[in-house]
CSV table of C-alpha atoms and ligand atoms in Angstrom, one decimal:
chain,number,residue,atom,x,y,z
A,1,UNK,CA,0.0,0.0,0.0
A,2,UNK,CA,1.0,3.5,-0.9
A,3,UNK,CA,1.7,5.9,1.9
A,4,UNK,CA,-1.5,7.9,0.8
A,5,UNK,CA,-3.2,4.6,0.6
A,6,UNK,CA,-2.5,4.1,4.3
A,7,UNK,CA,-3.6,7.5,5.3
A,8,UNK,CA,-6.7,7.1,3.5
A,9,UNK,CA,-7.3,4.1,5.8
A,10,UNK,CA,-6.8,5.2,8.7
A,11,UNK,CA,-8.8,8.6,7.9
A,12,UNK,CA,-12.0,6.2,7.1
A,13,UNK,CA,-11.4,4.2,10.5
A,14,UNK,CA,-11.1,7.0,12.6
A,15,UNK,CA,-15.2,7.5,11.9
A,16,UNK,CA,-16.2,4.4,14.8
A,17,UNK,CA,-14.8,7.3,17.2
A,18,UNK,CA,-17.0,9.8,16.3
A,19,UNK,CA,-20.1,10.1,18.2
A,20,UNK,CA,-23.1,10.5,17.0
A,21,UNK,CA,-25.0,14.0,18.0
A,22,UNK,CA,-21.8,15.6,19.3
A,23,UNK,CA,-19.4,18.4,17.9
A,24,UNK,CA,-16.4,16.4,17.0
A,25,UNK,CA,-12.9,18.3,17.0
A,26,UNK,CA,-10.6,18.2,13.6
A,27,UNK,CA,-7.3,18.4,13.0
A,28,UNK,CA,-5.3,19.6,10.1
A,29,UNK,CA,-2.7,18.1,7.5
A,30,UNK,CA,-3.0,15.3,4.5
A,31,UNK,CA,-4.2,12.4,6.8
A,32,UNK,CA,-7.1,14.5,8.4
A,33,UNK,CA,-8.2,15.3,5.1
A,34,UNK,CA,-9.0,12.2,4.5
A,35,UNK,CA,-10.8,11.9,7.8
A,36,UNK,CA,-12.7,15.1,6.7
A,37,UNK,CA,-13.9,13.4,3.1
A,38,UNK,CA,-15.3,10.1,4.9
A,39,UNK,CA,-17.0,12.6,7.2
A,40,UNK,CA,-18.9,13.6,4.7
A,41,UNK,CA,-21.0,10.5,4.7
A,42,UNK,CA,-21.3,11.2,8.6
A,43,UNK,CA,-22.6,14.4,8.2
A,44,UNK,CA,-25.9,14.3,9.0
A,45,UNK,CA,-25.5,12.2,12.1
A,46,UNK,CA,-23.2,14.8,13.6
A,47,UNK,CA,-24.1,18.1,15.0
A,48,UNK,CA,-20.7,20.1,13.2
A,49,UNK,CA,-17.2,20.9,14.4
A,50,UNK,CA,-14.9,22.3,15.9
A,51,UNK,CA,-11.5,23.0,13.7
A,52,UNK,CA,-7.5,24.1,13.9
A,53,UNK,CA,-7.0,25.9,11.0
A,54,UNK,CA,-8.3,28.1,8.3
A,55,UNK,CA,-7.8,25.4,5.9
A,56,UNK,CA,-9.7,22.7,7.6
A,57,UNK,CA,-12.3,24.9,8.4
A,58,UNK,CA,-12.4,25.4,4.2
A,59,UNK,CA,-12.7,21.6,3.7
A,60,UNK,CA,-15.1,21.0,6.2
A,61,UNK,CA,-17.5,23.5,5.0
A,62,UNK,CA,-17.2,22.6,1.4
A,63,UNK,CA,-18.6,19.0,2.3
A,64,UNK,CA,-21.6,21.0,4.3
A,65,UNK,CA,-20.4,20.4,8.3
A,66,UNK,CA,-21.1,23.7,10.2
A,67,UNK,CA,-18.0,24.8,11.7
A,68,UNK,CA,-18.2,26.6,15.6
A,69,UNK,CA,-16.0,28.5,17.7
A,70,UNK,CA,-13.7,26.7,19.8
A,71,UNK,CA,-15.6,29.3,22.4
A,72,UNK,CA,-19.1,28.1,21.6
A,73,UNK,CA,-19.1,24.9,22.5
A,74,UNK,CA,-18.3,23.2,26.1
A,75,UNK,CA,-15.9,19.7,25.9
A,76,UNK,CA,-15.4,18.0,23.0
A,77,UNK,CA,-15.7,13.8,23.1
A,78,UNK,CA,-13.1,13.7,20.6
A,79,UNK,CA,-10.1,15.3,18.7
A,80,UNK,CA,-8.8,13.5,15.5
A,81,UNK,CA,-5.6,14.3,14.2
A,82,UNK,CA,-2.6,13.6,12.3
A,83,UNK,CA,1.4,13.5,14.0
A,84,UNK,CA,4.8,14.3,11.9
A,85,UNK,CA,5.7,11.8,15.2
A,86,UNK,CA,4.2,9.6,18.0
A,87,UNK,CA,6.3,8.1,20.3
A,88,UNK,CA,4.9,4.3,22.5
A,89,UNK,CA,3.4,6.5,25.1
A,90,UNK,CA,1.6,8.8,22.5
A,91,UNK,CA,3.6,11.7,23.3
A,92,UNK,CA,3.8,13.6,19.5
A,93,UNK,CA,5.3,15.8,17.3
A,94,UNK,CA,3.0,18.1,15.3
A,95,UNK,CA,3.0,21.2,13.8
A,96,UNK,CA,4.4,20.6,10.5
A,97,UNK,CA,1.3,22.0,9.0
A,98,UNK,CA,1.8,25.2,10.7
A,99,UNK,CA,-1.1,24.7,13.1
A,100,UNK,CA,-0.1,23.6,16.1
A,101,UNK,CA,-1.3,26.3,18.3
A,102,UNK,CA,-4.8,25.7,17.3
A,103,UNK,CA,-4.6,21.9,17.4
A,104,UNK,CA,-3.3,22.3,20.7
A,105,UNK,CA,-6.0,24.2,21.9
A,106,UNK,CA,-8.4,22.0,20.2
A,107,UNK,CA,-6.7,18.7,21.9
A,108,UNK,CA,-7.2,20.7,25.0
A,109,UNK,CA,-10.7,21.2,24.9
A,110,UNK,CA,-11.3,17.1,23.7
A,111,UNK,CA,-11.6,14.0,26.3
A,112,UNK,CA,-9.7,12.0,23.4
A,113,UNK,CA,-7.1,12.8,21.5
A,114,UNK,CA,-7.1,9.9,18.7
A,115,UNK,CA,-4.2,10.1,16.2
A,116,UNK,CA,-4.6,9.4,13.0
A,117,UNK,CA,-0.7,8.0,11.3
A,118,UNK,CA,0.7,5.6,8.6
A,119,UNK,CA,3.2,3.2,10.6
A,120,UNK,CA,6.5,5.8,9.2
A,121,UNK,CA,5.5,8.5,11.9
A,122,UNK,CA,5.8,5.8,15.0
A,123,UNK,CA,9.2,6.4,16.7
A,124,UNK,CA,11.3,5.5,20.2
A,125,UNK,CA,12.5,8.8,20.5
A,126,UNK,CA,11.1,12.1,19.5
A,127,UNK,CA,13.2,14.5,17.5
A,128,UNK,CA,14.1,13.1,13.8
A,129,UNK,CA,11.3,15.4,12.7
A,130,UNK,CA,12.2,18.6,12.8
A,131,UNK,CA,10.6,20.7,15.6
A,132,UNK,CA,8.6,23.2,14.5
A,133,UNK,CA,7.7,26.3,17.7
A,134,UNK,CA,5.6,29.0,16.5
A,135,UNK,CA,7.0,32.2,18.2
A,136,UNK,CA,6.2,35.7,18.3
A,137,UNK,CA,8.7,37.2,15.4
A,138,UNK,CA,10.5,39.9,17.9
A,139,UNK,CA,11.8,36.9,20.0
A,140,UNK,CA,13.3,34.8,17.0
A,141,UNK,CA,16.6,35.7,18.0
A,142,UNK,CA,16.9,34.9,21.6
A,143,UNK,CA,14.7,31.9,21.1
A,144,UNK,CA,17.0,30.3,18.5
A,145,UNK,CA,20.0,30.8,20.8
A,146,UNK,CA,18.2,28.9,23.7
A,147,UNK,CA,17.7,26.2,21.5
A,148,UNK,CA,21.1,26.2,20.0
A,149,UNK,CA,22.4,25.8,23.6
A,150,UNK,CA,20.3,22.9,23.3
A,151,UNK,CA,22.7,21.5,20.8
A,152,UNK,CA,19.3,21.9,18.1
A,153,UNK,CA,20.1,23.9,14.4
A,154,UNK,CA,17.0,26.4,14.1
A,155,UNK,CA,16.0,27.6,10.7
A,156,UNK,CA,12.7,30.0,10.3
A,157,UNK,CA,10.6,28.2,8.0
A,158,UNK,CA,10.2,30.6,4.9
A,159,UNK,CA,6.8,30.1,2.2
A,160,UNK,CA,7.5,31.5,-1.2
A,161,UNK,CA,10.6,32.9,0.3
A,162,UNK,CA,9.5,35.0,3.1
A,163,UNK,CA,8.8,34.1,6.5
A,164,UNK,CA,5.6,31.7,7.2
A,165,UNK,CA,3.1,33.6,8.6
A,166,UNK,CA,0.6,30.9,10.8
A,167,UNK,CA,-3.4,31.6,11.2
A,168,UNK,CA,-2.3,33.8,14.5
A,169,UNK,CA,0.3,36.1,12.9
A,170,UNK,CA,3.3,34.9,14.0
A,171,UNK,CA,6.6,32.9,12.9
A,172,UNK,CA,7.9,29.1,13.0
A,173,UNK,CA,11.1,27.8,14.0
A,174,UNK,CA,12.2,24.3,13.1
A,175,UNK,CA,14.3,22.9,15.0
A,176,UNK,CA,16.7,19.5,14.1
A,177,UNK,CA,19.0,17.9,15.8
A,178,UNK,CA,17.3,17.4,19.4
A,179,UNK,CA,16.7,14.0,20.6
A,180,UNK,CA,13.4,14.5,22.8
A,181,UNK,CA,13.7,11.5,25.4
A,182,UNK,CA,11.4,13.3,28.1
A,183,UNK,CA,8.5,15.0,26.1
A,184,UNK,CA,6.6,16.2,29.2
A,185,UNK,CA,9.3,18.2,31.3
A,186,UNK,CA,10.7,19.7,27.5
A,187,UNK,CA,7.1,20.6,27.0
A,188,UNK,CA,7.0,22.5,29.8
A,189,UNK,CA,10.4,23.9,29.9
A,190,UNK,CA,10.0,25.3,26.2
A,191,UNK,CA,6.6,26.8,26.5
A,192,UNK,CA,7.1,29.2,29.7
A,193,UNK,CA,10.0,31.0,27.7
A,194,UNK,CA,8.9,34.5,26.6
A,195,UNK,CA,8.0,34.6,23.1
A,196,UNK,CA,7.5,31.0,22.6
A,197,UNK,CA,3.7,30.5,21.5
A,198,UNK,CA,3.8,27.1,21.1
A,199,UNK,CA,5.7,24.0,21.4
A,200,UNK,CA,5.3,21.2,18.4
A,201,UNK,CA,5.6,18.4,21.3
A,202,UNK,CA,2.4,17.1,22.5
A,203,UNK,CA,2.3,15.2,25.7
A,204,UNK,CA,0.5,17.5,28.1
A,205,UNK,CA,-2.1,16.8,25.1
A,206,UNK,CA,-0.8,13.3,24.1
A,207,UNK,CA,-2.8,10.7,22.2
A,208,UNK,CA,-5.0,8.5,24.1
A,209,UNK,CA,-5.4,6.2,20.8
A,210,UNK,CA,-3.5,6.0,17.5
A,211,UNK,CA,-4.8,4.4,14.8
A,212,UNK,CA,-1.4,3.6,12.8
A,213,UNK,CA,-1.9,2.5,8.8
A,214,UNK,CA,0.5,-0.4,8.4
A,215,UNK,CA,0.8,-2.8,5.3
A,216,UNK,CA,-1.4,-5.5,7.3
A,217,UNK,CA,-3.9,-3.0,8.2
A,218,UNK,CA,-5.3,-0.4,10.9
A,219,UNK,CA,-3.4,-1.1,14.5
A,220,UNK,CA,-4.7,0.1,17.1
A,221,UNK,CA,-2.2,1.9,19.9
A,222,UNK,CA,-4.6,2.5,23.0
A,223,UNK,CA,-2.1,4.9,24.9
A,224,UNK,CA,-5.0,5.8,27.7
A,225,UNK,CA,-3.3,4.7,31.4
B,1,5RP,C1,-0.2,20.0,11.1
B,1,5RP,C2,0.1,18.8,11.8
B,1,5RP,C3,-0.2,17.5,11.1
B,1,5RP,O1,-1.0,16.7,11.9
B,1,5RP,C4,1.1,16.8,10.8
B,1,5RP,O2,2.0,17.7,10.2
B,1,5RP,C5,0.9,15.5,10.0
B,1,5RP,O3,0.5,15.9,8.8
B,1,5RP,P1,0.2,14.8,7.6
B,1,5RP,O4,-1.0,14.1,8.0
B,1,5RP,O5,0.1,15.6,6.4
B,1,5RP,O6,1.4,13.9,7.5
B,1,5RP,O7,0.6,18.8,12.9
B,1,5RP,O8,0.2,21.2,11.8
């Protein structure tokens, strides 16, 4: 099976987790789009969602699936979403689509974080990928130099040349070179430094599931303690 064969996969199995009646959250990237087109046979059964970027929002309305304010709606049941990495305790990588701030908030907001990967984003160790941090642009400097005590190589990620410009205005750094071997106290540590928005690790907001596309089929990682 392709790569994109695999995604499509697991985008179609992630459906037995949505619930019926409920606002269910969605993620962004290539593997959540095809979550979002077998949605569309769901639609009717579901009451709309919530959404982490401009351009899921744009998909999901184009299949007819009202789209609310994270600030409309109370907890989610569930968040589906794609990783650039998951580690074995569902700890993750994400933000190479840019839209990790919003996922994160989304994640937050859900009782279940399901993620939706083929088998090439399952790691030990978190870090191959580079780490993308969306920052606030006036603290680029200093933040690159934190992480370059780090031992990490920070380049600004650039679209059509310029600087990327993410759905809140700001920058993203990507960082290479780190080897990630306790998610939750670099988490932490990253995101209290001023100018950091957010931090492409997820494991205050880890995966509770992942649904991984492999050659045999759909494996299913149940991460939840
Ligand atoms: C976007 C993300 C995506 O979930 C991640 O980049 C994986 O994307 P894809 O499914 O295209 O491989 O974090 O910000």
């Amino acid at each position: 099976m392709t790569q994109d064969e695999l995604k499509t996969l697991v985008g179609q199995a992630a459906l037995q987790y949505v619930v019926p009646g409920d606002i269910v959250g969605v993620g962004t990237g290539s593997t959540v789009n095809k979550f979002i087109d077998a949605l569309a046979s769901m639609k009717d059964q579901i009451k709309g969602a919530v959404s982490s970027s401009v351009i899921s929002t744009e998909r999901l309305k184009a299949i007819g699936i009202p789209v609310f304010d994270a600030n409309e709606v109370g907890e989610l049941s569930v968040y589906i979403d794609g990783a650039d990495e998951i580690d074995g305790a569902g700890c993750m990588i994400k933000g190479g689509g840019a839209a990790l701030t919003r996922e994160k908030i989304v994640a937050a907001q859900a009782r279940r974080f399901v993620c939706i990967a083929d088998e090439s984003k399952l790691v030990q160790v978190l870090g191959q990928f580079p780490l993308p941090v969306e920052v606030i642009p006036m603290a680029t400097r200093r933040i690159t130099r934190q992480f370059e005590a780090m031992g990490g190589t920070v380049t600004l990620r650039l679209k059509d040349g310029v600087p990327l410009v993410t759905d809140n205005g700001q920058h993203i750094l990507d960082v290479r070179g780190l080897q990630i071997r306790d998610p939750l106290a670099f988490e932490s540590e990253v995101n209290q430094w001023p100018g950091v928005v957010t931090v492409g690790v997820f494991a205050h907001q880890r995966a509770q599931i992942c649904l991984l596309g492999t050659a045999s089929g759909v494996r299913v990682l149940n991460y939840a303690a």
